[in-house]
CSV table of C-alpha atoms in Angstrom, one decimal:
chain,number,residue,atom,x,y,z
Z,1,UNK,CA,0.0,0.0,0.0
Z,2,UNK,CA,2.7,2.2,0.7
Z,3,UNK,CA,5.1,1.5,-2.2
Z,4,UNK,CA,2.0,2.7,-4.1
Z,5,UNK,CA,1.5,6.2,-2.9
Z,6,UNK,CA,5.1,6.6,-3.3
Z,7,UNK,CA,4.9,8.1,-6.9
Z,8,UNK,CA,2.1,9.8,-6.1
Z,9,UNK,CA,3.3,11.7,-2.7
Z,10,UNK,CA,6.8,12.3,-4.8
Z,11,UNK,CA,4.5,13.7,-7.8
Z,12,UNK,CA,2.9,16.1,-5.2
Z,13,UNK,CA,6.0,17.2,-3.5
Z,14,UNK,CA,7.7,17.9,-6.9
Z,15,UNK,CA,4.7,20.3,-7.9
Z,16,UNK,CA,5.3,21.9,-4.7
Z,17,UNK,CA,8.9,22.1,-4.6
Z,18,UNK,CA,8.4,23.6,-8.1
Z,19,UNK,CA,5.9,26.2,-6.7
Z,20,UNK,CA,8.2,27.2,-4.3
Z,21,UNK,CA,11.0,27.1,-6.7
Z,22,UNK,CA,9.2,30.1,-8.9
Z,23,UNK,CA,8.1,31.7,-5.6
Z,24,UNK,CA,11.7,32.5,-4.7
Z,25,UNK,CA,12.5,33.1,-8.7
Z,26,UNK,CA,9.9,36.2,-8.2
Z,27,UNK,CA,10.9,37.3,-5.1
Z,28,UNK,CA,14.6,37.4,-6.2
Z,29,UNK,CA,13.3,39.3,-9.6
Z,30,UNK,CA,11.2,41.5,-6.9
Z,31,UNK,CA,14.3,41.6,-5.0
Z,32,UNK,CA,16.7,42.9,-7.6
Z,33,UNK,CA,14.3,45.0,-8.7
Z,34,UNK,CA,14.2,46.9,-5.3
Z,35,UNK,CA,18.0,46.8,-5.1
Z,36,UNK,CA,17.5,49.1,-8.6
Z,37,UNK,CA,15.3,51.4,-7.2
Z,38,UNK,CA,17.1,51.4,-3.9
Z,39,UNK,CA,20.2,52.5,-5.7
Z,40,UNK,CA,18.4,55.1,-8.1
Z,41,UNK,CA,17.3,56.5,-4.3
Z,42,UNK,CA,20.5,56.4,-2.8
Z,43,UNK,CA,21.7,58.4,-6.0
Z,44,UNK,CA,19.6,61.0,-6.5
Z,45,UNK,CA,19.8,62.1,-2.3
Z,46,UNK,CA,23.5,62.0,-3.0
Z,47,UNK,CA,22.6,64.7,-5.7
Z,48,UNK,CA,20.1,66.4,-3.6
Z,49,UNK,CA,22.9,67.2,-1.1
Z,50,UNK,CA,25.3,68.1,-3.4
Z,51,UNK,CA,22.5,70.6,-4.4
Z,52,UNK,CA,21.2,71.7,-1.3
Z,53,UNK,CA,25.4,72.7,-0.2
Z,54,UNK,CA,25.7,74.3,-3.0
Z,55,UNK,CA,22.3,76.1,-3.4
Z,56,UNK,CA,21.5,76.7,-0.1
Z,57,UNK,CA,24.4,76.9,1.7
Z,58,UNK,CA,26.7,78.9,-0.4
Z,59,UNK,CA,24.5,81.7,-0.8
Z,60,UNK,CA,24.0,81.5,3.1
Z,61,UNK,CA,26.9,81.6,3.5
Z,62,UNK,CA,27.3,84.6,1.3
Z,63,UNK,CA,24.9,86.5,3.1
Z,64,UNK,CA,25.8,86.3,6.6
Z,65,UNK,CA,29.6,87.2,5.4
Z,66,UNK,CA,28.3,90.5,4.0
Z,67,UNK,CA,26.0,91.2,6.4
Z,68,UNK,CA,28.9,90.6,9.3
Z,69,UNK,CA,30.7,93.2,7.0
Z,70,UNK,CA,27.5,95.5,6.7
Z,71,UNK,CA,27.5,95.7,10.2
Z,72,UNK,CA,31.1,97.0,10.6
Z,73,UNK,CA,31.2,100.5,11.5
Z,74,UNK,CA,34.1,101.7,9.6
Z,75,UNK,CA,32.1,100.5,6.1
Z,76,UNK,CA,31.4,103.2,4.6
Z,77,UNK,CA,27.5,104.1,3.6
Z,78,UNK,CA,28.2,104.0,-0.1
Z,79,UNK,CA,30.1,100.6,0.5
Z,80,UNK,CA,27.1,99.1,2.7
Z,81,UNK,CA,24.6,100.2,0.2
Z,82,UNK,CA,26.4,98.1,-2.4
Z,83,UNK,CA,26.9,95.3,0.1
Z,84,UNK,CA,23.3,95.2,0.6
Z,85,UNK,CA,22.2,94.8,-3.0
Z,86,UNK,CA,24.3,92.2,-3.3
Z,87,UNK,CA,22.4,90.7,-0.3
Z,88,UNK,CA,19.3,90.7,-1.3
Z,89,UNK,CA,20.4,89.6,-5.1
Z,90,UNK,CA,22.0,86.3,-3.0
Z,91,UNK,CA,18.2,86.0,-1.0
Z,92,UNK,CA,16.3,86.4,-4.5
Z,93,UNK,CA,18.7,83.6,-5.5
Z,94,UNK,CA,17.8,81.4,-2.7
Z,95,UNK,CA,14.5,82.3,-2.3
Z,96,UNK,CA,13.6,80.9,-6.2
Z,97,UNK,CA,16.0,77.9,-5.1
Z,98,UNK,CA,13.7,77.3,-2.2
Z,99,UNK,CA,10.3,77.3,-3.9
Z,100,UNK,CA,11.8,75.3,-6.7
Z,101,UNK,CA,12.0,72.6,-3.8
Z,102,UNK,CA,8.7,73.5,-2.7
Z,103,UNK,CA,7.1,73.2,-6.5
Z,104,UNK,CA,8.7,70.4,-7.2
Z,105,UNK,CA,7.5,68.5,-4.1
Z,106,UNK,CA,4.0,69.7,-4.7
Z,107,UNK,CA,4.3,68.3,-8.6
Z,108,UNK,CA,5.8,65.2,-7.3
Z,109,UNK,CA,2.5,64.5,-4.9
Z,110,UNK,CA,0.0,65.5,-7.2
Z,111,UNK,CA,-1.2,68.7,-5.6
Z,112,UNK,CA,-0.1,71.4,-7.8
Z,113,UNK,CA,-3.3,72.5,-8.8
Z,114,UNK,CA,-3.6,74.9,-11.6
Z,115,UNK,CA,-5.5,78.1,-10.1
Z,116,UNK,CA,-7.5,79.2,-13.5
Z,117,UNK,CA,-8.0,83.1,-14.0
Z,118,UNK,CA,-7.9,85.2,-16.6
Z,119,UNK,CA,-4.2,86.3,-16.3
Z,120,UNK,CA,-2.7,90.0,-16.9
Z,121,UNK,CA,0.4,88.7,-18.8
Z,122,UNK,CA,2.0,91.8,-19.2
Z,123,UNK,CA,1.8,92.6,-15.2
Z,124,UNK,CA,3.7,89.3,-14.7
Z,125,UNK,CA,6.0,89.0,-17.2
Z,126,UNK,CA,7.4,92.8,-15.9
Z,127,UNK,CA,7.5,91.5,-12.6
Z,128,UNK,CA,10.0,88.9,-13.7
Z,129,UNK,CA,11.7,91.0,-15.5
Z,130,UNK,CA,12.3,93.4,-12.7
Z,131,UNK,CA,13.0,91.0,-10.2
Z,132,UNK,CA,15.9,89.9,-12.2
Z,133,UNK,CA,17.2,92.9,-14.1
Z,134,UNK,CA,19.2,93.5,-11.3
Z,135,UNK,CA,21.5,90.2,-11.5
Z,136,UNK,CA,21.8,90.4,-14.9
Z,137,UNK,CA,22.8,94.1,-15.0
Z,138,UNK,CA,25.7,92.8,-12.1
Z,139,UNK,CA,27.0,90.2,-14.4
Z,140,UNK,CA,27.3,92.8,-17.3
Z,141,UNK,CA,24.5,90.9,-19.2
Z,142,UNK,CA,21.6,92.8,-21.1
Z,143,UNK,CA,18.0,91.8,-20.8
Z,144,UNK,CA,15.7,92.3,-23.8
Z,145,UNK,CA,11.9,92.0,-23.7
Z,146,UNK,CA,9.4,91.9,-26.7
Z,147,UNK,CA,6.1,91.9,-26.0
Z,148,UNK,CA,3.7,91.3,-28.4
Z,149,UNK,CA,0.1,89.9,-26.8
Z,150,UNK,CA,-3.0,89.6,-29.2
Z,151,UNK,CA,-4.7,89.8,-25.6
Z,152,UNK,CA,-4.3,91.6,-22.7
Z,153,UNK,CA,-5.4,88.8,-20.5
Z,154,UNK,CA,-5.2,85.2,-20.8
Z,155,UNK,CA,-7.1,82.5,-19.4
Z,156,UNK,CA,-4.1,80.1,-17.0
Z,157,UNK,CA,-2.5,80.5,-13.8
Z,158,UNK,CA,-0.8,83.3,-13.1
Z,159,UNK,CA,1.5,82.1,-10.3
Z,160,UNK,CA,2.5,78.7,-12.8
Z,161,UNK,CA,3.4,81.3,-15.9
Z,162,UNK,CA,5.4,83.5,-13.2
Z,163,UNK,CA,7.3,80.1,-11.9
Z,164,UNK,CA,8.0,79.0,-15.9
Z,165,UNK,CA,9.3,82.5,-16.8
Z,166,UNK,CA,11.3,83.3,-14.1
Z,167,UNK,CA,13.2,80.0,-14.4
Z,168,UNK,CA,13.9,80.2,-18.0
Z,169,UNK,CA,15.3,83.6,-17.6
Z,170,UNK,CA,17.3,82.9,-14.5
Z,171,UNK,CA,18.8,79.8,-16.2
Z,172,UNK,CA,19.6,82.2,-19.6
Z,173,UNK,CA,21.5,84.6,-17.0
Z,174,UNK,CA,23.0,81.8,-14.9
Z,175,UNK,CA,24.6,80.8,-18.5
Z,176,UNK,CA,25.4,84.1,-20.2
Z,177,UNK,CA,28.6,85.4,-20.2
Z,178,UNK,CA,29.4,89.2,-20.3
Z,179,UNK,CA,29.1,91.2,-22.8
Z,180,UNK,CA,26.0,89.0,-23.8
Z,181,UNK,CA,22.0,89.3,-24.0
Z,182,UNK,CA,19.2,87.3,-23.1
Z,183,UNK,CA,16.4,87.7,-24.8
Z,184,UNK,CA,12.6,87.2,-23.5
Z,185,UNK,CA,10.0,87.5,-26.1
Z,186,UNK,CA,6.3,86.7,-24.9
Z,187,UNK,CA,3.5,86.8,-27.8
Z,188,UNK,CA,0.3,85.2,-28.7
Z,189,UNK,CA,-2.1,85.8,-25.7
Z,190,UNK,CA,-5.7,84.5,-27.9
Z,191,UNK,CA,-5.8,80.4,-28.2
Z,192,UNK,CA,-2.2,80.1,-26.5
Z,193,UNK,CA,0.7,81.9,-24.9
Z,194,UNK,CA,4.4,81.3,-26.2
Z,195,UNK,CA,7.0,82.3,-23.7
Z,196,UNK,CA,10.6,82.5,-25.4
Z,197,UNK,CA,13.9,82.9,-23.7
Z,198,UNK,CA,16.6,82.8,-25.5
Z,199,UNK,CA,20.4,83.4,-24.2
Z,200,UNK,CA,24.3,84.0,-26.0
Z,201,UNK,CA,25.6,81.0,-23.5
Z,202,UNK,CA,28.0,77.9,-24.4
Z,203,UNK,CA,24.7,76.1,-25.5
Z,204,UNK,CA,23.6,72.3,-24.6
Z,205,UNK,CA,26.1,69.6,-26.4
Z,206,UNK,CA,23.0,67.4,-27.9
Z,207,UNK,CA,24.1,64.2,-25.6
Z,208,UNK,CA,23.2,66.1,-22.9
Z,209,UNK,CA,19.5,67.2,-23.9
Z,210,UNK,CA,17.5,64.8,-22.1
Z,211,UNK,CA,19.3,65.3,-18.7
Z,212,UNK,CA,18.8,69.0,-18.5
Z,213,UNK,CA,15.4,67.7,-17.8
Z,214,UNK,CA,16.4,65.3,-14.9
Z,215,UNK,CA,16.5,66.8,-11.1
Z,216,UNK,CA,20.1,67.5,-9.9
Z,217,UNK,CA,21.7,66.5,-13.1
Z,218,UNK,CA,24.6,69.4,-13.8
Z,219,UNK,CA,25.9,69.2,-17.2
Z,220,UNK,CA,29.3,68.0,-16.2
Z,221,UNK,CA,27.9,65.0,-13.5
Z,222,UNK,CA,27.7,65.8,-10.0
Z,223,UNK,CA,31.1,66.6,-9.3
Z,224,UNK,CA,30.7,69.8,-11.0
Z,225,UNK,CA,27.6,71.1,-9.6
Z,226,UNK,CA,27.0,74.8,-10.5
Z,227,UNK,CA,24.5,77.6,-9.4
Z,228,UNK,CA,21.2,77.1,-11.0
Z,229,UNK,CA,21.8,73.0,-12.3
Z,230,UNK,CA,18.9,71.9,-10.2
Z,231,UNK,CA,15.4,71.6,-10.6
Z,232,UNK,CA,14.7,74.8,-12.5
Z,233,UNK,CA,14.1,72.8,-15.5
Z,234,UNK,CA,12.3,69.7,-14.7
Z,235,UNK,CA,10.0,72.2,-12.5
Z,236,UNK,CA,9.5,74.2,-15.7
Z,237,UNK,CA,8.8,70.9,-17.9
Z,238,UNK,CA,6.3,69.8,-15.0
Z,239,UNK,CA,4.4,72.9,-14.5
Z,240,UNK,CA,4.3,73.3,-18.4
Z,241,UNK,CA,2.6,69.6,-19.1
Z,242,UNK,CA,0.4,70.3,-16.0
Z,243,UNK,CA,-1.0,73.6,-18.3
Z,244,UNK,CA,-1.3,71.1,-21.5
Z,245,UNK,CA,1.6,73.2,-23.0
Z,246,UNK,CA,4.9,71.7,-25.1
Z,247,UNK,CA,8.3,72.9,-24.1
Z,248,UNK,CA,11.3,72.9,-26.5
Z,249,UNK,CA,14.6,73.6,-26.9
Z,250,UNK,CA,17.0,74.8,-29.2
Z,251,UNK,CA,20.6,74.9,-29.1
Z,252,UNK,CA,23.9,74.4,-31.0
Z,253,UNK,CA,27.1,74.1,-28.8
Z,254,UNK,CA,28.8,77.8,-28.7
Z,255,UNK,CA,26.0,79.0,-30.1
Z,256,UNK,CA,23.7,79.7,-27.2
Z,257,UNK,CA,19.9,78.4,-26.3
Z,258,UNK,CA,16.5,79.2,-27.2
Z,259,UNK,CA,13.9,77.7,-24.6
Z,260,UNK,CA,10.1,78.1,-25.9
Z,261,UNK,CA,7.1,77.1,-23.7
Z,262,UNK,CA,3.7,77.2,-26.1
Z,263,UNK,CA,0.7,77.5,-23.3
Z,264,UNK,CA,-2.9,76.7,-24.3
Z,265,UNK,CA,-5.6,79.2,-23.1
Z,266,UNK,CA,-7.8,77.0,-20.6
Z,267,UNK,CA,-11.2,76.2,-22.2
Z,268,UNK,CA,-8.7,74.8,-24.7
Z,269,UNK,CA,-6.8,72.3,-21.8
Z,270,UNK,CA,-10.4,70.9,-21.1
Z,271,UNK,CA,-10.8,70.1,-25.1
Z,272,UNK,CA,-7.9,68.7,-25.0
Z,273,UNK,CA,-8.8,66.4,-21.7
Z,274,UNK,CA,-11.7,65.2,-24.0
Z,275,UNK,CA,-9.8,64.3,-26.8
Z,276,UNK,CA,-12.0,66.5,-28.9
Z,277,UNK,CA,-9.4,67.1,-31.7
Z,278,UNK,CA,-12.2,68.7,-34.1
Z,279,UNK,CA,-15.4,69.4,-32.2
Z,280,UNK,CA,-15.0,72.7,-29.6
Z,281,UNK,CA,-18.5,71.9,-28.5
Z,282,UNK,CA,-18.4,68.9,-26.0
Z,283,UNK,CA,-21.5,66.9,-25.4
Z,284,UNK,CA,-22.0,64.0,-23.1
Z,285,UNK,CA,-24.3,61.4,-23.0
Z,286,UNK,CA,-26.4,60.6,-20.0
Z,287,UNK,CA,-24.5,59.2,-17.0
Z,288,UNK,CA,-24.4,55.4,-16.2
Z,289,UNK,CA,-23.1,54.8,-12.5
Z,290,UNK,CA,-20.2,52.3,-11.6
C,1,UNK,CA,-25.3,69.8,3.4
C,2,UNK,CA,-24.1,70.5,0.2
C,3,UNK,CA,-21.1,67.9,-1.1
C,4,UNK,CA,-18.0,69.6,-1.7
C,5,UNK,CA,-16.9,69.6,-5.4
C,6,UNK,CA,-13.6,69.4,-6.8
C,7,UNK,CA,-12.1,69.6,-10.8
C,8,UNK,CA,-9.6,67.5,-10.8
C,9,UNK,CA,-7.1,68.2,-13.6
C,10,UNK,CA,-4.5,66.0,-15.3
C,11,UNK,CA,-1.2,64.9,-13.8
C,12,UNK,CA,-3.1,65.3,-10.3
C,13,UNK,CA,-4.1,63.4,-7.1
C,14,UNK,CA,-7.2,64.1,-4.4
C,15,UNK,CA,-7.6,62.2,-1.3
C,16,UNK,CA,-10.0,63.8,1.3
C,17,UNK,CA,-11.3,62.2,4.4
C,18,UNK,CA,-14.7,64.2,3.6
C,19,UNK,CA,-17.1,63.6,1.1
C,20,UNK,CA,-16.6,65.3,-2.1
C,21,UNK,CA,-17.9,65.4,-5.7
C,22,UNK,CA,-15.0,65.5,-7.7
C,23,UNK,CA,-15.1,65.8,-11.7
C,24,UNK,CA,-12.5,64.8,-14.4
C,25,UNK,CA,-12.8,64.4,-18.2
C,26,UNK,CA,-10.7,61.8,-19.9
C,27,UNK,CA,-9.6,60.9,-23.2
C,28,UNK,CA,-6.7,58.6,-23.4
C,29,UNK,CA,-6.1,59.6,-19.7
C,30,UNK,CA,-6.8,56.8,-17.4
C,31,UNK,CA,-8.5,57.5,-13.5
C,32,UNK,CA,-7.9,55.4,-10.8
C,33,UNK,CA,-10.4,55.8,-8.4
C,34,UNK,CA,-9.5,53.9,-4.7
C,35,UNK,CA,-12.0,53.2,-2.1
C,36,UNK,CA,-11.7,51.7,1.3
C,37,UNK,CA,-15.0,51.5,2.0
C,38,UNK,CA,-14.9,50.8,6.0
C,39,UNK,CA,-13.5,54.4,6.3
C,40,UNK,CA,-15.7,55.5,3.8
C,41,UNK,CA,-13.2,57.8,2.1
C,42,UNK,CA,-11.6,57.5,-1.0
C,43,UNK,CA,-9.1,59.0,-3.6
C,44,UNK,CA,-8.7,59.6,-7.3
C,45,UNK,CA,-5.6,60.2,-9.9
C,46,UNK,CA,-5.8,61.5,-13.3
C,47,UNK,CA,-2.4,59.9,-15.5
C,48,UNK,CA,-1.3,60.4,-18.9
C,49,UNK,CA,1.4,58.5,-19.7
C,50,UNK,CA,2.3,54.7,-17.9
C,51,UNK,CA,5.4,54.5,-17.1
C,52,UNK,CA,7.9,57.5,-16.0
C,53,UNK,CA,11.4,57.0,-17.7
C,54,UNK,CA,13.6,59.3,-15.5
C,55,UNK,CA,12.7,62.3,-17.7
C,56,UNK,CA,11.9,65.3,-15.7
C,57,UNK,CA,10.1,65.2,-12.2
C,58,UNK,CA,8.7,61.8,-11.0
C,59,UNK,CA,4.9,63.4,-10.8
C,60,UNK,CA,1.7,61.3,-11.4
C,61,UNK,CA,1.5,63.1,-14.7
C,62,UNK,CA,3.1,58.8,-15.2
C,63,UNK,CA,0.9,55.8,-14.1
C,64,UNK,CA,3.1,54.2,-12.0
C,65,UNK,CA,4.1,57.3,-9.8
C,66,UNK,CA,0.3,58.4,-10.3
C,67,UNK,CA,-1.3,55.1,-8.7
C,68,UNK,CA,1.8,55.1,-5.8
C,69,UNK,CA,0.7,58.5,-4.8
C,70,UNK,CA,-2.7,58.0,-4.7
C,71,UNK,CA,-1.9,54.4,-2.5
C,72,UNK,CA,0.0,56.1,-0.5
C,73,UNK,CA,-1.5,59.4,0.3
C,74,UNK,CA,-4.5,57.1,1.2
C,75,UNK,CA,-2.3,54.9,3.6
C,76,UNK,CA,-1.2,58.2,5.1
C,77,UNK,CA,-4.5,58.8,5.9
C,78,UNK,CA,-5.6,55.9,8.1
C,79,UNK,CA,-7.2,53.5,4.9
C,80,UNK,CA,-5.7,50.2,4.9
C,81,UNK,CA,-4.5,48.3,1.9
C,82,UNK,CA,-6.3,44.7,2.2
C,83,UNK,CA,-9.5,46.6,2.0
C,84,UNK,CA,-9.1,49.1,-0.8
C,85,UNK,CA,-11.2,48.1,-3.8
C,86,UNK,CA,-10.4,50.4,-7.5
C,87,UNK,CA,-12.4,51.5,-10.3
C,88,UNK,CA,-10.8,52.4,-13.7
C,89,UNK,CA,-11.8,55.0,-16.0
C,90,UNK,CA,-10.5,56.3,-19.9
C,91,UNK,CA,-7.6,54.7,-21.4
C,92,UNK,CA,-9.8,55.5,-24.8
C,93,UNK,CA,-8.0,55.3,-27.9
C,94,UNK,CA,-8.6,58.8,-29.1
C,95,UNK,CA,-6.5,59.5,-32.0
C,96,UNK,CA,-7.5,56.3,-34.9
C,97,UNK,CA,-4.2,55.7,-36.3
C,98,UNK,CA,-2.4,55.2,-33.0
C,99,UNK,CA,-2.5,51.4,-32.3
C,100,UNK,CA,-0.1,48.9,-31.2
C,101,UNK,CA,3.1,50.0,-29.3
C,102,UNK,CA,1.6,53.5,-29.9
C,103,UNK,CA,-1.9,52.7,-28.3
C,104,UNK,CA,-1.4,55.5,-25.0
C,105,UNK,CA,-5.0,54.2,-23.9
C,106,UNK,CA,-4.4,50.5,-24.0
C,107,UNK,CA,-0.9,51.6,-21.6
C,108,UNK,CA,-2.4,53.4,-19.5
C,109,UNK,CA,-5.2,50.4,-19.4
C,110,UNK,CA,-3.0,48.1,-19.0
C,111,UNK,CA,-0.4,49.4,-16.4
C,112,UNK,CA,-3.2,50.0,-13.5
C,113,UNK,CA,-4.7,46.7,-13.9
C,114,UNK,CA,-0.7,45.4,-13.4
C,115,UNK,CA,0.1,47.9,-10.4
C,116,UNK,CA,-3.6,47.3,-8.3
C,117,UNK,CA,-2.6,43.3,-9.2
C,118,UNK,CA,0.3,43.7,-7.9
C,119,UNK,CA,-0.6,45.7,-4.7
C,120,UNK,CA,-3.4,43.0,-4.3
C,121,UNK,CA,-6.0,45.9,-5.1
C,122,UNK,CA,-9.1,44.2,-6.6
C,123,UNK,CA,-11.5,46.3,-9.3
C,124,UNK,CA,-14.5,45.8,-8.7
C,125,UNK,CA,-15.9,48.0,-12.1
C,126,UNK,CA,-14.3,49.8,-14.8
C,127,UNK,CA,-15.1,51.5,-18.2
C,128,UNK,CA,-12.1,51.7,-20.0
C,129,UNK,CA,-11.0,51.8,-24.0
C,130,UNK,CA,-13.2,52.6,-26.6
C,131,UNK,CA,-12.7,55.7,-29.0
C,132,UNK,CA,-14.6,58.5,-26.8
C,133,UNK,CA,-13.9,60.7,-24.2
C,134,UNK,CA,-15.3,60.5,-20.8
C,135,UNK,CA,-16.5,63.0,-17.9
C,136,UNK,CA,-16.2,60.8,-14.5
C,137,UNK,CA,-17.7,62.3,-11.4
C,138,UNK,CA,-17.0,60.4,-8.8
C,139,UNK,CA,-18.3,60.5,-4.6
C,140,UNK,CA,-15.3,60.2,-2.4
C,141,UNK,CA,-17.3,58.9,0.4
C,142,UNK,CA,-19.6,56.5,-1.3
C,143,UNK,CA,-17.0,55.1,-4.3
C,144,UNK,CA,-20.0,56.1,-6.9
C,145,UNK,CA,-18.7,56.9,-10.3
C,146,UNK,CA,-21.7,58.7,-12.6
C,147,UNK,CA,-19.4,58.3,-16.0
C,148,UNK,CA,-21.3,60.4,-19.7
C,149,UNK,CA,-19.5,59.6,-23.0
C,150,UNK,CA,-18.7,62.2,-24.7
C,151,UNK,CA,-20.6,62.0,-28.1
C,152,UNK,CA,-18.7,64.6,-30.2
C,153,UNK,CA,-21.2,67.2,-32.8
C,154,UNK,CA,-19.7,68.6,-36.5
């Protein structure tokens, strides 16, 4: 009786040893698979230090040195007032550093909601203008604007188009070298918006195209981590497909870059949620509940 | 009282322990909407794309950072995995002569039914595919989903 269930207990523990066999061949696939991501995590907080020193820290570091020499008596006033622009052009630096972080932790979780309202684009794009005319003036740079809007107001968020501007010019400036000019040229304003900076800089070699787009990934690797190589552009990119718009670049090594970000009005994002590539009227049949 | 309503646009996440009537409209976008039904709350993402490739920010614009978020952000919350149930929404093949690898839809489709399988997530109803838009509006606390086709006019 027992030589005959032989076969068939050895049948049974063979199916189950064979189970267990491709349980721990999909664990170990699971398994390498985590190492992957663990390393791609381990990676990019080395990069997010590397950042935060340099981005954070430095210009800290900048501003409690001239403030220590502010504060010295024998400064003259002339001497402290030019002490203190430079000051506050190291906070401005930091502060779009910080809310860079801030943005991109807010894209990264989903709740960057677009605030829809019919936008005075002139108003903001002089505000980025003037917030960074300053810097550029320092570093013997020119800032051009041409504004050209079909309509005064457009239908978007004011604070997203703000955020996308004033990173595309600080990154022109950031890579401009004196005597040179950046160029901002805003037109459109009816169906969509298209924001152009365009700088005189070393340009983007072409191998490097797709990482300018990657958080903390300087153009030279990490070890050569400038001002400005952080999240500027990914945060652009995000807040850009968030507002349905396309992003692109141009660029030739030597020859400088051209960044464009072409914006849809907002009635137009909602078409474009629907699919509806012909119609602009949008009908729906009558609900059915799941 | 009235119900709190919400648009929820693309690349986006809501989770909110109170009820709420939130609306998206999708074409090839998929929806992911997450219940746990014993604390009466759910969630909802709105994707474009599956799978994130490292290029630019990790957001749930993707469908595999879109459906972690939303898992998670309702973990965070107090909702428990074992007894989260989904419902899937879109993934409509919008433009004719995109099929195959270049089907966006059938990705989108394809990579929540992998990542809720995977997560042990059952779904318990979905409209999905098909060559029309959709306008979802779905009840947070009840895991209701009122879904229209859109029937485009010349």
């Amino acid at each position: 009786m027992n030589t005959a269930r032989t076969p068939i207990r050895l049948k049974g523990s063979q199916d189950r040893l064979q189970k267990a066999l491709k349980a721990v061949d999909a664990m170990h696939h699971q398994l390498i698979e985590l190492n992957e991501k663990l390393l791609c995590a381990e990676a990019l907080k080395t990069r997010f230090l590397a950042l935060m020193r340099n981005e954070i820290n430095n210009p800290l570091n900048d501003i409690m040195g001239l403030a220590d020499r502010i504060m010295d008596p024998l400064v003259p006033t002339e001497k402290a007032r030019h002490l203190a622009t430079l000051v506050k052009d190291e906070a401005f630096q930091l502060d779009c550093q910080i809310r860079n972080v801030f943005c991109a932790a807010e894209l990264e979780a989903g709740e960057a909601a677009a605030c829809l309202a019919r936008v005075d684009v002139e108003s903001v794009v002089r505000d980025v203008m003037d917030s960074f005319r300053p810097s550029a003036e320092a570093k013997g740079l020119e800032v051009t604007l041409h504004l050209d809007l079909g309509n005064p107001s457009f239908l978007s968020d004011g604070e997203m188009l703000h955020h996308i501007l004033a990173n595309l010019v600080a990154n022109a400036i950031q890579f401009s070298d004196p005597p040179g000019t950046v160029v901002v040229r805003v037109t459109g304003g009816v169906d969509r918006l298209f924001l152009e900076v365009a700088d005189q800089g070393p340009g983007i070699p072409e191998s490097n195209l797709k990482e300018i787009f990657e958080p903390f990934h300087p153009h030279g690797g990490i070890y050569k981590v400038q001002r400005g190589q952080g999240l500027g552009l990914p945060v652009v990119k995000a807040l850009v497909d968030l507002l349905y718009g396309e992003l692109k670049v141009e660029t030739e090594p030597g020859q400088g870059s051209r960044f464009l970000a072409s914006l849809p009005s907002a009635p137009a994002v909602d078409e474009m949620g629907a699919a509806a590539t012909d119609d602009n009227i949008l009908i729906f049949d009558e609900p059915q509940a799941f | 009282m009235t119900v709190r309503t919400h648009y929820l646009f693309p690349c986006m996440v809501f989770t909110h322990r109170q009820e709420h009537l939130v609306t998206t409209v999708l074409g090839s976008c998929v929806a992911v909407c997450l219940q746990d039904s014993a604390m009466g709350m759910g969630g909802i993402n709105h994707y474009m794309l599956a799978l994130w490739n490292g290029d630019g920010l990790p957001t749930p614009k993707y469908g595999n950072i879109a459906i972690e978020t939303l898992v998670r952000s309702m973990l965070d919350q107090g909702c428990t995995q074992n007894r989260m149930s989904a419902k899937i929404f879109g993934g409509a093949n919008v433009i004719q002569a995109c099929r195959g690898h270049f089907n966006v839809g059938g990705r989108n489709i394809d990579i929540a039914r992998e990542l809720l399988g995977q997560k042990g997530i059952p779904i318990t109803a979905e409209d999905v595919g098909g060559d029309f838009g959709r306008r979802i509006i779905y009840n947070t606390n009840t895991g209701l989903v009122l879904v229209s086709r859109l029937k485009p006019i010349s």
